[in-house]
Amino acid sequence: MPESAFLEMQNILKEFPGVVANDHVDLQVERGEIHGLLGENGAGKSTLMKILYGLYSQDEGDIYLDGRRLELDSPQDAIDAGIGMVHQHFQLIPRLSVAQNVVLGEREPATLFRSDGESRLPEAVRSNGVVQALARRFSLGLDVPTQRIDDLADQYGFDIDATAKIWELDVGQQQRVEILKALYRDADLLILDEPTAVLTPAEAERLFDSLERLTEEGLAIIFITHKLNEVQSVVDRVTILREGKNVGTATVSEVTQADLAEMMVGREVLFNVEKDGVELGEPVLQLQNIHADNDRGIESLSGIDLTVRAGEVVGIAGVSGNGQKELAEVAAGLRRLTDGSITVGGTDLTGAKPKRFVNNDVSFVPEDRLRYGCAEDLSVMHNAAMKEFTDERFGSQMGLDYRELAAYAEELVEEFDVRGVRDVTETNAGDLSGGNLQKLILARELARDPDLLVANQPTRGVDVGAIEFIRETLLEQRTDGTGIVLLSEDLDEITDLSDRILVIYEGEFVYETTPEAADRDRIGLEMTGGASTDAATAESPQPIATGQDGEP
Amino acid sequence: MAGFLGGLLNATVSAATVFILAGLGELISERAGVLNLGVEGMMLSGALGGFIVTVVTGSTWLGLFAGIVAGMALASIHAFLCISLKANQVISGVMLTLLGTGLTTFYGSRWVENSIDGFSQVTVPLVGQYLVDIPVIGTALFSNTPTDYIALALVPITWYFLNHSNMGLELISVGEDPEMADTMGVAVFKLRYLAVIIGGGFAGAAGAHLSLAFSQLWVPGMTAGRGWIAVALVIFAQWTPSRMLVGAYLFGMLDALQLRSQALSFSVGADTPLAGIINPTIDFLMNGQIMATYPYLATILVLSYAVIKTKSDRLAVPSALLQSYSRETD
Ligand SMILES: Nc1ncnc2c1ncn2[C@@H]1O[C@H](COP(=O)(O)OP(=O)(O)OP(=O)(O)O)[C@@H](O)[C@H]1O
Ligand SMILES: [Mg+2]
């Protein structure tokens, strides 16, 4: 082959029972480029990358790296070949420290036995093969690795303390630890599977800066994302997958976002949804002076007041970690209050069990779909019917009518276009691609026709076509008189869908506005708490939101 | 009384060894994500295997070795079923206990009459005798069987292995998140096999200690539920070797106390108020049969305590305990 690229994946075929995840896909990536990989949910992006990382083995096709053919039987083979991967779902052990997570599998011996470190042992003993083999298994030295991690972190501008435990870090930092894992192993090719899905725009910016520094050093980067604006700003070339097939590679500077969307979905995509006026009804949710702690027992909601009326979408903007997760859980009845009261549709549910919230027609789309949104190892049918199975049509007290349940699940899968479901009773929720799982969860929550919907990051990790669909569905629910609390880190989503916008900062609402009056810079400033220090210079300080005075 | 106390402490050390060995073995297996409820079965086969080999060869050390191998052999069945075939760990473990109990009862009945010398108490050279002569604690601390010392040494060794070696780190990662470990190039299956089989070796050693050192005879079913207590101790210990040591001594003491209950008699004078109620109550509580239930009552208390406590603390249970792993779920 003349002039072959740094990475060549040729004719890759991968079938799962009933699904062709990769249908004879070719992919070429050069050194020093950021290569985008785009495609709808379930198009086969993660599968292709897992093959490249040795996690799955392809049914057909070859992989060449730097001209050499690779036989990848395990991730270790890929690591040895210089491939690093940051997975769509974080691969970190919360209980262990950053350094422990990073060196895992590298077998770093104690400093005493290192050939490069300071050591009192004579060189002859240290370099002895048997001593090395034993030391690498039965000792562990974190001093030298910690130094190396600190150096790498400095070099790429990461603020990571190598001795911190993973659970103490926020998602942005965890993301950087994932990248450190690959850099530590001297990766020449770095795969990033939706790295920005959980990052705030500012965190994503920082990630892009680091990525650019990496490519300057000659690394090749494969970057999977659903955010077309990110593709436009950092990616050099992009390959698009549709239903497992490669539909083309383009140089980003030569195409528009609309072109990319159309290549992905196969039709034109509307980026702006139309919103029509809706009469506001009775309050469906009233939160009064809510105080609640986070998982670590630190107060993270400090006096939240919020009223949501039927037919109203209240958008809550904020930097992640300012109480959004706790607020969503409080509104869905999943978190205990330390103070305050909750009324749902006129019923006081302060301190009530989650089940009563469900029975009072509250639906909830959690932020972490894999851990809290579904039961991974249960079928799509079980997951779809999880909140509805007590309904009469599914049988009596004594038994469930599985045929009816399956039919119900199929209906939802059909209506919400959940792809990759071979058989609702056999496909497990955990086997769905990320975006399709999200659609399944939305289907379950919306099909109940809730009075109140609490949606936390409903379009995270979802492709453009599906985002359009989800937004339309949310607005339809609004027209049907559902009150919606929408928490999102995507400001466009908030301004497009909301009737009212509240900014949350350190567990309190600090600013309220409407989409029409919204000034993005002001919102951005409020989100970071900047306004309180600049209060004197800010034009006309808005009243602190009480929630009661929401204007239409 | 000092004599009684000294004897009790001495017996406690020997009884605790059973729990240390079996508990550490279970702890290692669970840290790798595999629950093994077959401890009782593995201990029984270790006890019988050790006993037979000692009778036949006359060497107690060979007997101990055979006990370890017997425990490992049973554990490999569990490893194969749970790791390779991804069978349910609870069911496989219970099966293992039934298997071990059944096999040792069947093949062990004709060895009951045999007698062995077993491990004898050893002391430190030179100064040993002076140390042993220390009142009350002397014999308990300085005159024990080799297995007692081995078990004690294994506590820090296991701690060091888990927390300060690469293999230990990999083993823990496999028990926390096998998928993550796999992506880091850790040999998930190999490590889980290793952990389960080593755990079996520890349980086998515990059984061998029971027949070769603790009672120096073989009776079918002689573990009498100690394997189950070891499983509970792992929870009490919150999966850490040092707390395992504490738990093992607690239960070792109860075990030893029960064996010596005959030697105990307490009563209050007949003229004390309520003596008519107090004395029969003491008699009842000190009855050998009632005392035999104490370890199990204590287990229930200890487990309730551990569960209530961990609700507030960060749960120390390995995150992937009971989960089998396969790379492609197709
Ligand atoms: N382990 C598996 N077993 C069975 N089917 C699978 C498995 N992994 C993926 N699939 C199926 O293969 C197809 C491709 O999935 P993949 O995860 O590669 O999609 P993706 O492009 O990464 O989507 P997303 O953007 O939602 O993450 C989907 O239909 C999915 O359901
Ligand atoms: Mg994916």
PDB file of N, CA, C and O in Angstrom, chain A residues 15 91 244:
ATOM      1  N   GLU A  15     -20.217  -8.145  14.321  1.00  0.00           N
ATOM      2  CA  GLU A  15     -21.637  -8.420  14.501  1.00  0.00           C
ATOM      3  C   GLU A  15     -21.921  -8.829  15.936  1.00  0.00           C
ATOM      4  O   GLU A  15     -21.179  -9.610  16.526  1.00  0.00           O
ATOM      5  N   GLN A  91     -13.617   4.750  33.624  1.00  0.00           N
ATOM      6  CA  GLN A  91     -13.039   3.517  34.126  1.00  0.00           C
ATOM      7  C   GLN A  91     -12.072   3.861  35.250  1.00  0.00           C
ATOM      8  O   GLN A  91     -10.864   3.879  35.056  1.00  0.00           O
ATOM      9  N   GLY A 244     -23.544   1.627  11.283  1.00  0.00           N
ATOM     10  CA  GLY A 244     -22.415   0.717  11.192  1.00  0.00           C
ATOM     11  C   GLY A 244     -21.541   0.900   9.968  1.00  0.00           C
ATOM     12  O   GLY A 244     -20.493   0.278   9.856  1.00  0.00           O
TER      13      GLY A 244
END
